[in-house]
Tab-separated table of C-alpha atoms and ligand atoms in Angstrom:
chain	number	residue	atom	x	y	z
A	1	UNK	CA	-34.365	138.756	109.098
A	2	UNK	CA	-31.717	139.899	111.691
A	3	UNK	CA	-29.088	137.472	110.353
A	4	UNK	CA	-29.976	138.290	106.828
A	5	UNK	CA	-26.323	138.701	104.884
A	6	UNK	CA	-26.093	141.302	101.963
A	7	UNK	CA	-22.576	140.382	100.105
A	8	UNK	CA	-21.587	143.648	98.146
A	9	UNK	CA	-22.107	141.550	95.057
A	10	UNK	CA	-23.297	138.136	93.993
A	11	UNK	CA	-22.207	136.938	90.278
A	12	UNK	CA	-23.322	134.131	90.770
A	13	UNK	CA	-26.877	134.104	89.487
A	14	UNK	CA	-25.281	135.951	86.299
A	15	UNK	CA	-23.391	133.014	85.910
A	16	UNK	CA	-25.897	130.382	86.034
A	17	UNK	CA	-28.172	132.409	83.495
A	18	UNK	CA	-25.590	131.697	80.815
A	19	UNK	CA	-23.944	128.345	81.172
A	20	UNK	CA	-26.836	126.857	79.195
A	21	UNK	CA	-25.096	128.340	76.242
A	22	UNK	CA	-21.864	129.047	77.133
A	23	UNK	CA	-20.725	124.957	78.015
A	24	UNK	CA	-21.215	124.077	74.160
A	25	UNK	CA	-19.124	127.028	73.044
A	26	UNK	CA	-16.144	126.177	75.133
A	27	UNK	CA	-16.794	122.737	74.364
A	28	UNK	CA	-16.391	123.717	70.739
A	29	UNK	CA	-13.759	126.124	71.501
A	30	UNK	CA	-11.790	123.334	73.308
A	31	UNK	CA	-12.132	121.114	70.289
A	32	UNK	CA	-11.156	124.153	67.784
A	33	UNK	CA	-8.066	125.093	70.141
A	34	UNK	CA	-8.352	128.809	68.563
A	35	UNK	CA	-7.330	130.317	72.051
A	36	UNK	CA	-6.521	133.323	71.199
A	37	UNK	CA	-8.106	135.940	68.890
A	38	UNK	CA	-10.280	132.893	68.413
A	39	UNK	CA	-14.019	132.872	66.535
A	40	UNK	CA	-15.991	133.949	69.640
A	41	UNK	CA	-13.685	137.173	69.975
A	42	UNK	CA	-14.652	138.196	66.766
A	43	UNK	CA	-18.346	137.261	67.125
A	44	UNK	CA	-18.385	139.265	70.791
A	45	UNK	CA	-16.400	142.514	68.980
A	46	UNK	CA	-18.964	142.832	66.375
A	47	UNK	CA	-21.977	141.886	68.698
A	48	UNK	CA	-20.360	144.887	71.336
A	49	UNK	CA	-20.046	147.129	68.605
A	50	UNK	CA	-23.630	147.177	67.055
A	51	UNK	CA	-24.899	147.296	70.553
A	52	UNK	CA	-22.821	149.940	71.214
A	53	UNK	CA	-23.911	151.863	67.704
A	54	UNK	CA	-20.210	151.882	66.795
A	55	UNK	CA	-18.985	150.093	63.542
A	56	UNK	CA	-16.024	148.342	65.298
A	57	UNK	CA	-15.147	146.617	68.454
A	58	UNK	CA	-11.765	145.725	69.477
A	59	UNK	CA	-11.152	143.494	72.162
A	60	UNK	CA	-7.731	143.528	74.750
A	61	UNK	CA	-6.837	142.503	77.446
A	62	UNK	CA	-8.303	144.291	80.295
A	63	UNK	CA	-9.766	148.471	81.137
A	64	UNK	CA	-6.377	149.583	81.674
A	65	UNK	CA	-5.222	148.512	78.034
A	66	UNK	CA	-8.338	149.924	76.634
A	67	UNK	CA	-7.247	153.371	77.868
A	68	UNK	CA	-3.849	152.970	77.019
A	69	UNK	CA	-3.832	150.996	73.176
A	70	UNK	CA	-6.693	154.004	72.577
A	71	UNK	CA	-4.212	156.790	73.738
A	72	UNK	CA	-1.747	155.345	71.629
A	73	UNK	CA	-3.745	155.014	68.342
A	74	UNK	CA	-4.516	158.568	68.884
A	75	UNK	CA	-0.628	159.511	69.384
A	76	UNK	CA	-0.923	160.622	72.576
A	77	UNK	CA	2.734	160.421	74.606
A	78	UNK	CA	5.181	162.209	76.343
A	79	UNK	CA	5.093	165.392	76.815
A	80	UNK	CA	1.259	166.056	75.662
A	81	UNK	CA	-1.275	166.205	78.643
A	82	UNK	CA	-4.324	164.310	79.030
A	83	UNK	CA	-7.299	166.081	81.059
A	84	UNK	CA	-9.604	163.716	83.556
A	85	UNK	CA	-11.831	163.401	85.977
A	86	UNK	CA	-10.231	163.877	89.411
A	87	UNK	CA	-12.970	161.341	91.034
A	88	UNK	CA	-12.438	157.980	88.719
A	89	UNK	CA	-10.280	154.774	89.585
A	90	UNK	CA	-6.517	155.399	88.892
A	91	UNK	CA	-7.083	153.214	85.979
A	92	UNK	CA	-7.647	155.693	84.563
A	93	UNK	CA	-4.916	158.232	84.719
A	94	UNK	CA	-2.019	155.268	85.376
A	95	UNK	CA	-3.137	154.513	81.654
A	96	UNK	CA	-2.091	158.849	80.641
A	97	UNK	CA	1.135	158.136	83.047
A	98	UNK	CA	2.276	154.575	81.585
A	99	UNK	CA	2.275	156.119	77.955
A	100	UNK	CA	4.417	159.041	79.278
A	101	UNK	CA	1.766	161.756	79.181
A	102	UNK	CA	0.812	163.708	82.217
A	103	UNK	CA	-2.465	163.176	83.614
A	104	UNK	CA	-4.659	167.242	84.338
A	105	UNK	CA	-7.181	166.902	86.653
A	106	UNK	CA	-10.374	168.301	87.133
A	107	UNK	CA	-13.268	168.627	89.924
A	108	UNK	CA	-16.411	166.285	89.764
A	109	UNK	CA	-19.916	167.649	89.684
A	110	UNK	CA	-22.664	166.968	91.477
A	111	UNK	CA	-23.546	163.915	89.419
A	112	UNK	CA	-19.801	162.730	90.688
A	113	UNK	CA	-18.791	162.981	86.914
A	114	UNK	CA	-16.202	165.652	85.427
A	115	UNK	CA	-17.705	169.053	85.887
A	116	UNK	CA	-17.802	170.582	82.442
A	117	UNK	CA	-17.478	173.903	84.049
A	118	UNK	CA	-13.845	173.946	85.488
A	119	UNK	CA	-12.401	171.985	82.317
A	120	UNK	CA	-11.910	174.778	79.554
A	121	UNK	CA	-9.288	176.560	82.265
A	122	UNK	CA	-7.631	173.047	82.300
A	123	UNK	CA	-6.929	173.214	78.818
A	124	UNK	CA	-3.494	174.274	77.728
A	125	UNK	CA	-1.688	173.858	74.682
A	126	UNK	CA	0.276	170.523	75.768
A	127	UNK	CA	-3.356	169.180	75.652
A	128	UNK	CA	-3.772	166.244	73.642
A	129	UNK	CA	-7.202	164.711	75.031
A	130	UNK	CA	-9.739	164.680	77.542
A	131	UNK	CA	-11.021	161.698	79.051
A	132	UNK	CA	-14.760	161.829	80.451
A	133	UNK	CA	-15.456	158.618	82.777
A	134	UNK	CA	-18.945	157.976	82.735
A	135	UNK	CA	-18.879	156.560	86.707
A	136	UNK	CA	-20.769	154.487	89.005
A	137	UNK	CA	-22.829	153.991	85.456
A	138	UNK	CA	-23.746	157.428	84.665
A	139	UNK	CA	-22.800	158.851	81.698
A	140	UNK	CA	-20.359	162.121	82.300
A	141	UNK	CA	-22.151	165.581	80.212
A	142	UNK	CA	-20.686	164.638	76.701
A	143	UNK	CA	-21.847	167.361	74.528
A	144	UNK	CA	-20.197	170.227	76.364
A	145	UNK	CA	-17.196	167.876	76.338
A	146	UNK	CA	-17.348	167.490	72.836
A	147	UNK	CA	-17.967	170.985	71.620
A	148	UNK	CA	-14.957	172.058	73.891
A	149	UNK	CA	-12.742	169.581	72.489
A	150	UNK	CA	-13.802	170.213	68.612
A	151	UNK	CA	-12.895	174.061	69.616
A	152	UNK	CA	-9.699	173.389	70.869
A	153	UNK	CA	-8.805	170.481	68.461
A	154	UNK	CA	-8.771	167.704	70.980
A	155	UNK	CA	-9.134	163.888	71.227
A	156	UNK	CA	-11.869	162.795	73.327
A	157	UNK	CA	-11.762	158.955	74.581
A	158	UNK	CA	-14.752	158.100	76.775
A	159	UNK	CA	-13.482	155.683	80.020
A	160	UNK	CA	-16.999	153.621	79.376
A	161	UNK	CA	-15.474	151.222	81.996
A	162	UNK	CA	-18.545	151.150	84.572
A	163	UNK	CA	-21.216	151.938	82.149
A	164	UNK	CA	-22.224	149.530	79.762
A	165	UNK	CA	-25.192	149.938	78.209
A	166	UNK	CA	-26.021	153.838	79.510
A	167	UNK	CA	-27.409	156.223	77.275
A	168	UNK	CA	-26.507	159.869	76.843
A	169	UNK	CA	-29.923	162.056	75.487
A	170	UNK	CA	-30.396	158.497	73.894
A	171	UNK	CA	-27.042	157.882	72.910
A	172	UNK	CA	-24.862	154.462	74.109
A	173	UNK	CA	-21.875	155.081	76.371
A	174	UNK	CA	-19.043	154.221	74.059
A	175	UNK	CA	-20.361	155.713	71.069
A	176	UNK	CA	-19.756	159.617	71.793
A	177	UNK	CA	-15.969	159.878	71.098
A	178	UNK	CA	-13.176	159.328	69.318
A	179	UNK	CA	-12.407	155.867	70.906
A	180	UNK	CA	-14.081	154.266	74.049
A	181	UNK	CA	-12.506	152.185	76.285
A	182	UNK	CA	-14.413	149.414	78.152
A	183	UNK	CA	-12.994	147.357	81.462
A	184	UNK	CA	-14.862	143.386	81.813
A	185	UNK	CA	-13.307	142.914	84.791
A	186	UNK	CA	-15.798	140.284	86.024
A	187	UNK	CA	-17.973	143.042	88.711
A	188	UNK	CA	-18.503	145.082	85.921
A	189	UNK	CA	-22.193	145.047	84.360
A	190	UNK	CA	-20.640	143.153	81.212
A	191	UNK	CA	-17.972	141.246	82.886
A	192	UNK	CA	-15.713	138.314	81.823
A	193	UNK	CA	-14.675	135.217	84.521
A	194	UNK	CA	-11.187	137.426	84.387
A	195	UNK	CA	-9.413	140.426	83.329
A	196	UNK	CA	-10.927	141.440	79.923
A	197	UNK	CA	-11.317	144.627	77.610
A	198	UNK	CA	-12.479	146.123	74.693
A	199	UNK	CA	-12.696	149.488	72.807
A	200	UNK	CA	-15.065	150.810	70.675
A	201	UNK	CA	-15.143	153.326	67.557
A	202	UNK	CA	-16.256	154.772	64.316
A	203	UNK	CA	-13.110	155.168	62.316
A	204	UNK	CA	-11.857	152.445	60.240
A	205	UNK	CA	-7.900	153.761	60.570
A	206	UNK	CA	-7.818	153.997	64.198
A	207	UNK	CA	-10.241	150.287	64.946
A	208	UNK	CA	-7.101	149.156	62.408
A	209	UNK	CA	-4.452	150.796	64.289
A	210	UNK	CA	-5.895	149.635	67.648
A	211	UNK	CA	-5.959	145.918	65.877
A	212	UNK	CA	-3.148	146.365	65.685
A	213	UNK	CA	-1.587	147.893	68.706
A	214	UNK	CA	-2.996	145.365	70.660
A	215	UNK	CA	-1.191	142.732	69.111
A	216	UNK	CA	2.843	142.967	68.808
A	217	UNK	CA	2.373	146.229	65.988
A	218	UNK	CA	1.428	143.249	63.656
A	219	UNK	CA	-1.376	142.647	61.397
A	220	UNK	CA	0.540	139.802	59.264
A	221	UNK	CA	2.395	137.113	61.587
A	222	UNK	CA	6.123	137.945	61.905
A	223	UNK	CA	6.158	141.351	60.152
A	224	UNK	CA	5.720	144.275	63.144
A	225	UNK	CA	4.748	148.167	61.799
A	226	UNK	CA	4.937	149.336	65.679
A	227	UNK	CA	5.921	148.447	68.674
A	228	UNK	CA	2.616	147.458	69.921
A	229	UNK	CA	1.492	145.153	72.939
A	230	UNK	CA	0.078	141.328	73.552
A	231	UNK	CA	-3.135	142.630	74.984
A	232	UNK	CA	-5.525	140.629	72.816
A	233	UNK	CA	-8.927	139.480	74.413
A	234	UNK	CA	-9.241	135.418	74.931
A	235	UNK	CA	-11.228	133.854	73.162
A	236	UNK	CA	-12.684	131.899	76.720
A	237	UNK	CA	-13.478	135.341	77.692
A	238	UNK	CA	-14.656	136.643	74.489
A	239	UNK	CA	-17.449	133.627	75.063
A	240	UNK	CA	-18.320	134.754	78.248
A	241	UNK	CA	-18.908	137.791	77.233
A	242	UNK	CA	-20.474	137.229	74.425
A	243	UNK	CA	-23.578	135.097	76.316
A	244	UNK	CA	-23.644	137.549	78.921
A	245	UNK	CA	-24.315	140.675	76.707
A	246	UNK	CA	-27.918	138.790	75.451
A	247	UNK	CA	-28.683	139.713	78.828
A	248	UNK	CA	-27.005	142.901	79.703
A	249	UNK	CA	-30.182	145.589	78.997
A	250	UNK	CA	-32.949	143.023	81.053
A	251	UNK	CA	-29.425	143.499	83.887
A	252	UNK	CA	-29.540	146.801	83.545
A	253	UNK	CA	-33.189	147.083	84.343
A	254	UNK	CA	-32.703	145.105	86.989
A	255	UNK	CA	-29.737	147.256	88.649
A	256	UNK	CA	-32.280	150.402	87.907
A	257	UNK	CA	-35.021	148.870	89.591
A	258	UNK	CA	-32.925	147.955	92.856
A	259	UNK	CA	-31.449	151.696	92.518
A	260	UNK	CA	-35.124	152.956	92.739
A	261	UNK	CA	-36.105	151.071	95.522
A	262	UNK	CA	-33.059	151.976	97.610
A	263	UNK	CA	-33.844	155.574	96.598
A	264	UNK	CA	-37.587	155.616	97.584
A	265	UNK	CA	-37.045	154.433	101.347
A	266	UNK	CA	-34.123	156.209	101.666
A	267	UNK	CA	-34.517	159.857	100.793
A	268	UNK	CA	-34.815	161.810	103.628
A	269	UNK	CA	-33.285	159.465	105.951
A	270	UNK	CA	-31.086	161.452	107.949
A	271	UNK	CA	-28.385	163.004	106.682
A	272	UNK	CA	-28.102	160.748	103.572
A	273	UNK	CA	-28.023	161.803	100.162
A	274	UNK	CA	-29.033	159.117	97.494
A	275	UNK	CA	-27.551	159.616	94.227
A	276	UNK	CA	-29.079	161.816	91.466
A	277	UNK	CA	-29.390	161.144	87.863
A	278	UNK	CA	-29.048	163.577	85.275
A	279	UNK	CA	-31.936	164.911	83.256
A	280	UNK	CA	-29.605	163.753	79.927
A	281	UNK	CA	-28.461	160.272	81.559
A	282	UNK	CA	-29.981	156.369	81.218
A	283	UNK	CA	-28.017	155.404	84.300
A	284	UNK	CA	-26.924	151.719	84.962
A	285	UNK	CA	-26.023	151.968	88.275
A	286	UNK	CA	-22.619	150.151	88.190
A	287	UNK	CA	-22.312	151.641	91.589
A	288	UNK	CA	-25.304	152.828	94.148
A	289	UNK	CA	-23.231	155.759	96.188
A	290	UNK	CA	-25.099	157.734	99.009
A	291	UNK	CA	-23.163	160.443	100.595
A	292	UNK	CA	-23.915	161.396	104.376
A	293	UNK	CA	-21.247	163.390	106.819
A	294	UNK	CA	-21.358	160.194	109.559
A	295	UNK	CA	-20.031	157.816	106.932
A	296	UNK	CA	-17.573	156.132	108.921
A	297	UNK	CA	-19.918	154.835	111.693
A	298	UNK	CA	-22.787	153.794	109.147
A	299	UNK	CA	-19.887	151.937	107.411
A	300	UNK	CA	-19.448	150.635	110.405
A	301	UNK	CA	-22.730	149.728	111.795
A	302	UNK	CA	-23.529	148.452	107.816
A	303	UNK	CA	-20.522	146.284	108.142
A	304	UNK	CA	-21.756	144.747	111.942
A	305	UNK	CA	-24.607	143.518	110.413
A	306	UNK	CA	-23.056	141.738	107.161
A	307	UNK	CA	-24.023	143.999	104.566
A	308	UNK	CA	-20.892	144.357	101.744
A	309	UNK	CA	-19.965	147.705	101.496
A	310	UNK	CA	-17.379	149.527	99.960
A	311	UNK	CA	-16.144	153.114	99.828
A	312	UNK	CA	-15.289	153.983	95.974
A	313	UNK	CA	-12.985	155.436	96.434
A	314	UNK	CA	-11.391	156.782	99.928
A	315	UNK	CA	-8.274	158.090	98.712
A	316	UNK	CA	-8.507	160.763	95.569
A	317	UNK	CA	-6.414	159.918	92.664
A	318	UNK	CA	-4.230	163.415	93.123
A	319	UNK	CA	-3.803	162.826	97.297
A	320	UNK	CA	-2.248	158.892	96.503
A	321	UNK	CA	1.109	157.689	97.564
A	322	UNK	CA	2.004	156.768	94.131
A	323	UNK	CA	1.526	160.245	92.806
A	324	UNK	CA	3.162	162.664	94.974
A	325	UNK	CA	5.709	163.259	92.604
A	326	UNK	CA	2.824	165.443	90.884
A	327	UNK	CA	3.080	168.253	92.901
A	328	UNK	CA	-0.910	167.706	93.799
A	329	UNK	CA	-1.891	168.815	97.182
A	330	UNK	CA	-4.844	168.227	99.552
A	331	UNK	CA	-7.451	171.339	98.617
A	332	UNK	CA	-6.769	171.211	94.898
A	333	UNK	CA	-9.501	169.117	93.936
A	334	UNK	CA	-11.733	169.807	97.165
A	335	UNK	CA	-15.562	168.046	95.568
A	336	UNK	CA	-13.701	164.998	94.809
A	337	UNK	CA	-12.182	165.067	98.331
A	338	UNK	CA	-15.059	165.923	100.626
A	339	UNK	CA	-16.967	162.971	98.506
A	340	UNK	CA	-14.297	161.142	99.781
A	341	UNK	CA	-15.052	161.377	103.255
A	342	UNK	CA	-18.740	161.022	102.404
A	343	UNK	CA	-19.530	158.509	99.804
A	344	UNK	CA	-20.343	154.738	100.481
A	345	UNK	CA	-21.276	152.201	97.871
A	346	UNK	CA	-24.218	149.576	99.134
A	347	UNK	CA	-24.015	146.083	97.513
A	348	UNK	CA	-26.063	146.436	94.295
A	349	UNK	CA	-26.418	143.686	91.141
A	350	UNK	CA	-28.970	142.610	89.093
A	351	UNK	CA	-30.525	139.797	91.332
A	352	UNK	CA	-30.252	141.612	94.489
A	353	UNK	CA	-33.833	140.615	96.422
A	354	UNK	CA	-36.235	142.945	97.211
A	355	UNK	CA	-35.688	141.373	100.960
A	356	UNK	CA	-31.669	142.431	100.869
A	357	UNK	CA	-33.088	145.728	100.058
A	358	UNK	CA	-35.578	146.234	102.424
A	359	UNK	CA	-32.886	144.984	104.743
A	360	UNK	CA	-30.355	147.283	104.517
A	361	UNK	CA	-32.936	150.132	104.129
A	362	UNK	CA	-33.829	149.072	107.438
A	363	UNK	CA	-30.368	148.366	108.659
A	364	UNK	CA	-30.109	152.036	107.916
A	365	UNK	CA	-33.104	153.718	109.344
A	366	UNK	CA	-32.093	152.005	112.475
A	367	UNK	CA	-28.610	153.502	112.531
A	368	UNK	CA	-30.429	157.426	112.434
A	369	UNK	CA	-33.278	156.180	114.517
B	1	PLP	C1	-13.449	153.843	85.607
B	1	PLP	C2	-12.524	152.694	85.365
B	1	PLP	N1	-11.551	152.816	84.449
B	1	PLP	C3	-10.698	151.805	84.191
B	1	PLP	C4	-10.773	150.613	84.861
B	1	PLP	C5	-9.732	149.577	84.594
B	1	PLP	O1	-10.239	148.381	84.181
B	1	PLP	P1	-9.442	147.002	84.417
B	1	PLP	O2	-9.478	146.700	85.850
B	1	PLP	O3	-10.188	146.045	83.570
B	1	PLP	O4	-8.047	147.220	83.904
B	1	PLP	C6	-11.792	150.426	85.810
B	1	PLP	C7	-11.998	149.160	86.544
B	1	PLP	O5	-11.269	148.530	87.150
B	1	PLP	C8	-12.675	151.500	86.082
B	1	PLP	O6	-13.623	151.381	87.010
């Protein structure tokens, strides 16, 4: 037991579940040689749509491409603003800065999502859209979001990047916006053996435009409408996502049921804080974040006795290197910063063993006994 490891994550058993039917489609891919934009990218897009209760799907090249191509179809660019959460990966806003927009903050909520309370001061009338990230798996408070956006006559693109699957009051992540914007980046809960992306929506114009977009401003080989990108989804990838979403809601479960566990030996432990989930959200628990004021040394001591952990994420977006040309300073976004200095992500994924568990539960009684 003492010299039990705990990696952060393990794909590996989420590998092995598919290859029984993923080795004949890249056989037959192989044979086909249709690459790119191939038959399996089309049968994953409309298999990720109708799980996602969206009528298309649009796959690309990676999260960051999602944001962006859906930014784009909704002609956002320089000089409009583009409101989001100030506690999300800087996927997220480098995709409002790469189109030439300006990225608006605002302070998380308790849930660690964007609180709905600070963002109608954030509006101005440069704004062009807010993006709500549903993260660590829970899905941000869309309704409020919405309502505030139809007011104001905003876009709304949900960043659906570490919650596939979720529900909102019953709703899929992905399906409460304008356009959503999924990363497969392989430790995601739907994740590709690479980079991989995907968007989903309910207009016809903009799935067409985004079709588009994603693939040189062409729809017809040779003849280019806009100056679009090559971020089009593999078709290798496309199969590997395709077997793995058969099993995405029994994964889900699975990542629920280890968040439950941790949560029932750990409250009350100390200082810690487990995570809460909102009366509204079906969380999928991309991420299991506890918060306690002695992070460093239980990072420390959690690290000592091999158990993957990872702080996500210890620098804010608005206090980052690459960024100080914003004018952002430490205090202006001070939720998202004291999280900062408190959060810490233990390894959870769907075939996590009750014994890795009970192990780091352990690991961590110990460290406040
Ligand atoms: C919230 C969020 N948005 C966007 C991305 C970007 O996705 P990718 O790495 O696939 O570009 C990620 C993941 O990396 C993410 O966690």
């Amino acid at each position: 037991m003492e010299c039990m490891k705990v990696p952060f994550i393990d794909l590996q058993a989420q590998a092995s579940a598919i290859r029984a039917d993923l080795d004949p489609m890249l056989e037959a891919l192989i044979q086909s040689c249709g690459f790119v934009l191939g038959q399996s990218v089309s049968d994953f897009e409309a298999a990720f749509s109708a799980y996602s209760d969206c009528d298309h799907g649009i796959g690309c090249a990676s999260g960051l491409d999602a944001l962006k191509l859906a930014l784009r179809a909704l002609d956002v660019g320089p000089g409009d603003e583009v409101i989001t959460a100030a506690n999300t990966f800087i996927a997220t806003t480098l995709a409002v800065s790469s189109i030439g927009a300006t990225p608006v903050l605002v302070d998380m909520d308790t849930y660690f999502n964007l609180d709905v309370e600070k963002l109608e001061s954030a509006i101005t009338p440069k704004t062009k859209a807010i993006i709500p990230v549903h993260l660590y798996g829970q899905p941000a408070d869309m309704d409020p979001i919405n309502a505030l956006a139809a007011k104001h006559g905003i876009k709304v693109v949900e960043d659906a990047s570490q919650a596939h699957g979720a529900r909102y009051k019953g709703r899929r992540a992905g399906s409460m916006s304008d356009i959503a914007a999924f990363s497969m980046y392989p430790g995601k809960n739907l994740g590709a053996f690479g980079d991989a992306g995907v968007m989903t929506t309910r207009d016809e114009a903009l799935a067409e435009q985004l079709r588009v977009l994603r693939n040189y401003g062409s729809n017809r080989k040779y003849y280019h409408q806009v100056l679009g990108e090559n971020s089009r989804l593999d078709s290798m990838q496309a199969a590997v996502v395709l077997c793995k979403l058969k099993h995405l809601d029994d994964w889900n479960s699975r990542r629920r049921a280890a968040a439950a566990k941790y949560s029932e030996q750990l409250a009350g432990v100390g200082d810690l804080h487990v995570p809460k989930t909102a009366d509204f959200a079906e969380h999928v628990f991309h991420l299991y974040v506890v918060r306690t004021a002695r992070r460093d040394d239980l990072l420390a001591q959690l690290q000592a006795n091999d158990i993957g952990c990872i702080i996500h994420y210890p620098v804010p977006i608005h206090l980052q290197e690459a960024y100080a040309g914003m004018g952002w300073k430490p205090g202006d976004f001070p939720e998202t910063e004291r999280a900062a200095d408190e959060i810490c992500s233990l390894p959870i994924f769907p075939h996590i063993s009750d014994e890795q568990i009970n192990h780091v539960c352990e690991t961590i009684r110990g460290f406040y006994a």
